Amino acid sequence: MYRLQKLLSKVGICSRRSAEKLIESGFIKINGSIAKIGDKWKNGDVLSIKGKDIDVEDLLHQSIEVIKYHKPLGEIVSRADPHNSRTVFNNLPDVDGKWINIGRLDVQTTGLILFTNDGDLANKLMHPSYLFKREYIVKTDKALTKKDMNHLLGGVPINNGDIGKFESIDELENNSYSIVLASGKNREIRNSLSFLKIKTLKLHRTRYSFIELEDMKEGEYRYLTNEDISNFSI
């Protein structure tokens, strides 16, 4: 037996938040009756979304798959955008259920992004309490001073009262830096640097937790092994 929000997230139909909106809008029915927040689904129940029956039992027994993908410049992490037809989902393989992106990279950011068909795993990998580290290479329009680095390591205001805070900063060459974050706030690196009047020229993610981009080419995907997936089971 599953609460509807958890069920829809688990099988990869939508996030729990989106599920709540669908329920509140009256688009979800269980056994022909309009569902309410707090309702549960059990084996044998007929679930329909916007008039279409969903084979939930089959989706619940699908194998968990995770892939890593090298996102090129200019692709969006969205299934549809009227202003940009280049979406990462066009390059992904078929999967039982639906691919769920683990966080996002903005259209100007390249590099590693993970996808899974399991909503519970997706929620875990995105939840801030687990502090999965993300590593990036950033190129700026000018060198970071020691004072700049101290500000970024201590935390600067971004996103209407939120705080952008870098876990570590390692200087490379030509105004490039290796930066590690322990959170996934929206445009955290770009907005943190912008607060200090520093412009981000290039941003590239190379690692998410223990998964690295390695030698993957742009637009390439690779499946994670069962051992890799089990290592995320905290």
Short mmCIF file of N, CA, C and O in Angstrom, two decimals, residues 4 37 46 69-70 77 82 118 120 122 130 137 143-144 155 167 172-173 183 210 225:
data_model
loop_
_atom_site.label_atom_id
_atom_site.label_comp_id
_atom_site.label_asym_id
_atom_site.label_seq_id
_atom_site.Cartn_x
_atom_site.Cartn_y
_atom_site.Cartn_z
N LEU A 4 -0.48 8.05 -2.50
CA LEU A 4 -0.44 8.37 -3.92
C LEU A 4 0.80 9.18 -4.32
O LEU A 4 1.42 8.90 -5.35
N ILE A 37 -5.78 14.17 -1.38
CA ILE A 37 -4.49 14.11 -0.68
C ILE A 37 -4.61 13.18 0.52
O ILE A 37 -5.55 13.29 1.32
N VAL A 46 -7.38 0.31 -9.44
CA VAL A 46 -7.18 0.86 -10.77
C VAL A 46 -6.87 2.35 -10.64
O VAL A 46 -7.69 3.12 -10.14
N TYR A 69 25.32 10.87 -18.00
CA TYR A 69 25.25 11.48 -19.32
C TYR A 69 26.15 12.70 -19.37
O TYR A 69 26.23 13.46 -18.39
N HIS A 70 26.84 12.89 -20.50
CA HIS A 70 27.68 14.06 -20.70
C HIS A 70 26.86 15.11 -21.45
O HIS A 70 26.70 15.02 -22.66
N VAL A 77 17.69 20.61 -19.62
CA VAL A 77 17.29 19.45 -18.83
C VAL A 77 15.78 19.56 -18.59
O VAL A 77 15.31 19.86 -17.49
N PRO A 82 9.33 25.67 -25.34
CA PRO A 82 8.98 26.30 -26.62
C PRO A 82 10.11 27.11 -27.23
O PRO A 82 10.10 27.40 -28.42
N ASP A 118 13.83 5.32 -11.06
CA ASP A 118 13.28 5.05 -9.74
C ASP A 118 13.13 6.35 -8.96
O ASP A 118 14.13 7.00 -8.63
N ASP A 120 12.18 6.96 -5.84
CA ASP A 120 12.74 6.98 -4.48
C ASP A 120 14.24 7.26 -4.51
O ASP A 120 14.76 8.04 -3.71
N ALA A 122 15.86 8.76 -6.93
CA ALA A 122 16.03 10.14 -7.39
C ALA A 122 15.88 11.12 -6.24
O ALA A 122 16.68 12.06 -6.08
N TYR A 130 21.63 14.44 2.51
CA TYR A 130 22.66 13.44 2.24
C TYR A 130 24.00 14.07 1.86
O TYR A 130 25.03 13.40 1.86
N ILE A 137 34.36 22.37 -12.76
CA ILE A 137 35.44 23.23 -13.23
C ILE A 137 34.79 24.52 -13.72
O ILE A 137 33.90 24.49 -14.57
N ALA A 143 40.76 36.66 -11.92
CA ALA A 143 41.26 35.77 -10.86
C ALA A 143 40.51 36.02 -9.55
O ALA A 143 40.16 37.15 -9.22
N LEU A 144 40.27 34.94 -8.82
CA LEU A 144 39.69 35.05 -7.49
C LEU A 144 40.78 35.46 -6.50
O LEU A 144 41.84 34.84 -6.46
N GLY A 155 30.25 31.55 2.70
CA GLY A 155 28.84 31.67 2.30
C GLY A 155 28.48 33.10 1.93
O GLY A 155 28.82 34.04 2.65
N GLU A 167 32.30 24.16 -0.80
CA GLU A 167 32.98 23.24 0.11
C GLU A 167 34.49 23.40 0.00
O GLU A 167 35.21 23.35 0.99
N LEU A 172 43.42 26.26 -10.57
CA LEU A 172 44.02 25.53 -11.67
C LEU A 172 44.92 26.47 -12.46
O LEU A 172 45.95 26.88 -11.99
N GLU A 173 44.51 26.88 -13.65
CA GLU A 173 45.29 27.84 -14.43
C GLU A 173 44.35 28.66 -15.30
O GLU A 173 43.20 28.27 -15.55
N SER A 183 25.78 20.93 -1.85
CA SER A 183 24.35 21.20 -2.00
C SER A 183 24.06 21.44 -3.47
O SER A 183 24.98 21.56 -4.28
N PHE A 210 30.39 9.79 -5.89
CA PHE A 210 31.57 9.04 -6.31
C PHE A 210 31.55 8.76 -7.82
O PHE A 210 32.47 8.11 -8.35
N THR A 225 26.75 0.38 -12.92
CA THR A 225 26.67 -1.03 -12.56
C THR A 225 25.75 -1.20 -11.35
O THR A 225 25.45 -0.24 -10.62
#
